[in-house]
Amino acid sequence: MSDAFAIFILVIGVVGFFFIFRALRGIDPRLDEDYARTFFDEHGHWPDQTPEEAEEERRRLASVYSVAEPDNDGYV
């Protein structure tokens, strides 16, 4: 009887490990970051920002950091 129980627990463990391995293998956090960067390149703001929030952030950062304009040769 105890041998059957041990085999049953072993099978449950192997199946559980396989399930966890398959579930974790399908999760790639870099996909979300790649999507966000692509969205930013196309729209000029992050997916969780409105265009107004992005513009306000640009103004705030421009007031904190000196933003130099390029000269006629394109040098800053």
PDB file of N, CA and C in Angstrom, residues 1 8 11 13-14 16 20 33 35 44 58 62 68-70 76:
ATOM      1  N   MET A   1       0.822  -1.198   0.000  1.00  0.00           N
ATOM      2  CA  MET A   1       0.000   0.000   0.000  1.00  0.00           C
ATOM      3  C   MET A   1       0.864   1.259   0.000  1.00  0.00           C
ATOM      4  N   PHE A   8       2.279   7.265  -6.446  1.00  0.00           N
ATOM      5  CA  PHE A   8       1.286   8.303  -6.718  1.00  0.00           C
ATOM      6  C   PHE A   8       1.859   9.691  -6.425  1.00  0.00           C
ATOM      7  N   VAL A  11       4.384  10.622  -9.126  1.00  0.00           N
ATOM      8  CA  VAL A  11       3.727  11.025 -10.372  1.00  0.00           C
ATOM      9  C   VAL A  11       3.168  12.435 -10.233  1.00  0.00           C
ATOM     10  N   GLY A  13       4.242  14.767  -8.279  1.00  0.00           N
ATOM     11  CA  GLY A  13       5.385  15.680  -8.257  1.00  0.00           C
ATOM     12  C   GLY A  13       5.959  15.933  -9.639  1.00  0.00           C
ATOM     13  N   VAL A  14       6.100  14.890 -10.426  1.00  0.00           N
ATOM     14  CA  VAL A  14       6.643  15.040 -11.780  1.00  0.00           C
ATOM     15  C   VAL A  14       5.691  15.857 -12.648  1.00  0.00           C
ATOM     16  N   GLY A  16       3.447  17.987 -11.588  1.00  0.00           N
ATOM     17  CA  GLY A  16       3.472  19.353 -11.067  1.00  0.00           C
ATOM     18  C   GLY A  16       4.704  20.116 -11.520  1.00  0.00           C
ATOM     19  N   ILE A  20       4.674  23.487 -13.845  1.00  0.00           N
ATOM     20  CA  ILE A  20       5.325  24.731 -13.420  1.00  0.00           C
ATOM     21  C   ILE A  20       6.390  25.139 -14.437  1.00  0.00           C
ATOM     22  N   GLU A  33       8.442  44.852 -22.061  1.00  0.00           N
ATOM     23  CA  GLU A  33       9.331  45.997 -22.210  1.00  0.00           C
ATOM     24  C   GLU A  33       9.535  46.335 -23.688  1.00  0.00           C
ATOM     25  N   TYR A  35       7.419  45.782 -26.092  1.00  0.00           N
ATOM     26  CA  TYR A  35       6.174  46.403 -26.539  1.00  0.00           C
ATOM     27  C   TYR A  35       6.119  47.870 -26.108  1.00  0.00           C
ATOM     28  N   GLY A  44       5.517  58.559 -28.864  1.00  0.00           N
ATOM     29  CA  GLY A  44       6.192  59.616 -28.115  1.00  0.00           C
ATOM     30  C   GLY A  44       5.840  59.647 -26.640  1.00  0.00           C
ATOM     31  N   ARG A  58       7.941  66.255 -19.992  1.00  0.00           N
ATOM     32  CA  ARG A  58       8.997  66.875 -20.803  1.00  0.00           C
ATOM     33  C   ARG A  58       9.272  68.304 -20.345  1.00  0.00           C
ATOM     34  N   ALA A  62      12.734  69.565 -18.746  1.00  0.00           N
ATOM     35  CA  ALA A  62      13.447  70.653 -19.424  1.00  0.00           C
ATOM     36  C   ALA A  62      13.738  71.792 -18.457  1.00  0.00           C
ATOM     37  N   ALA A  68      20.298  72.334 -24.283  1.00  0.00           N
ATOM     38  CA  ALA A  68      20.976  73.243 -25.201  1.00  0.00           C
ATOM     39  C   ALA A  68      20.470  73.013 -26.616  1.00  0.00           C
ATOM     40  N   GLU A  69      20.374  74.083 -27.344  1.00  0.00           N
ATOM     41  CA  GLU A  69      19.981  74.005 -28.756  1.00  0.00           C
ATOM     42  C   GLU A  69      21.243  73.840 -29.600  1.00  0.00           C
ATOM     43  N   PRO A  70      21.194  73.077 -30.659  1.00  0.00           N
ATOM     44  CA  PRO A  70      22.380  72.907 -31.505  1.00  0.00           C
ATOM     45  C   PRO A  70      22.690  74.198 -32.279  1.00  0.00           C
ATOM     46  N   VAL A  76      26.116  70.645 -29.987  1.00  0.00           N
ATOM     47  CA  VAL A  76      25.446  71.172 -28.792  1.00  0.00           C
ATOM     48  C   VAL A  76      26.488  71.697 -27.852  1.00  0.00           C
TER      49      VAL A  76
END
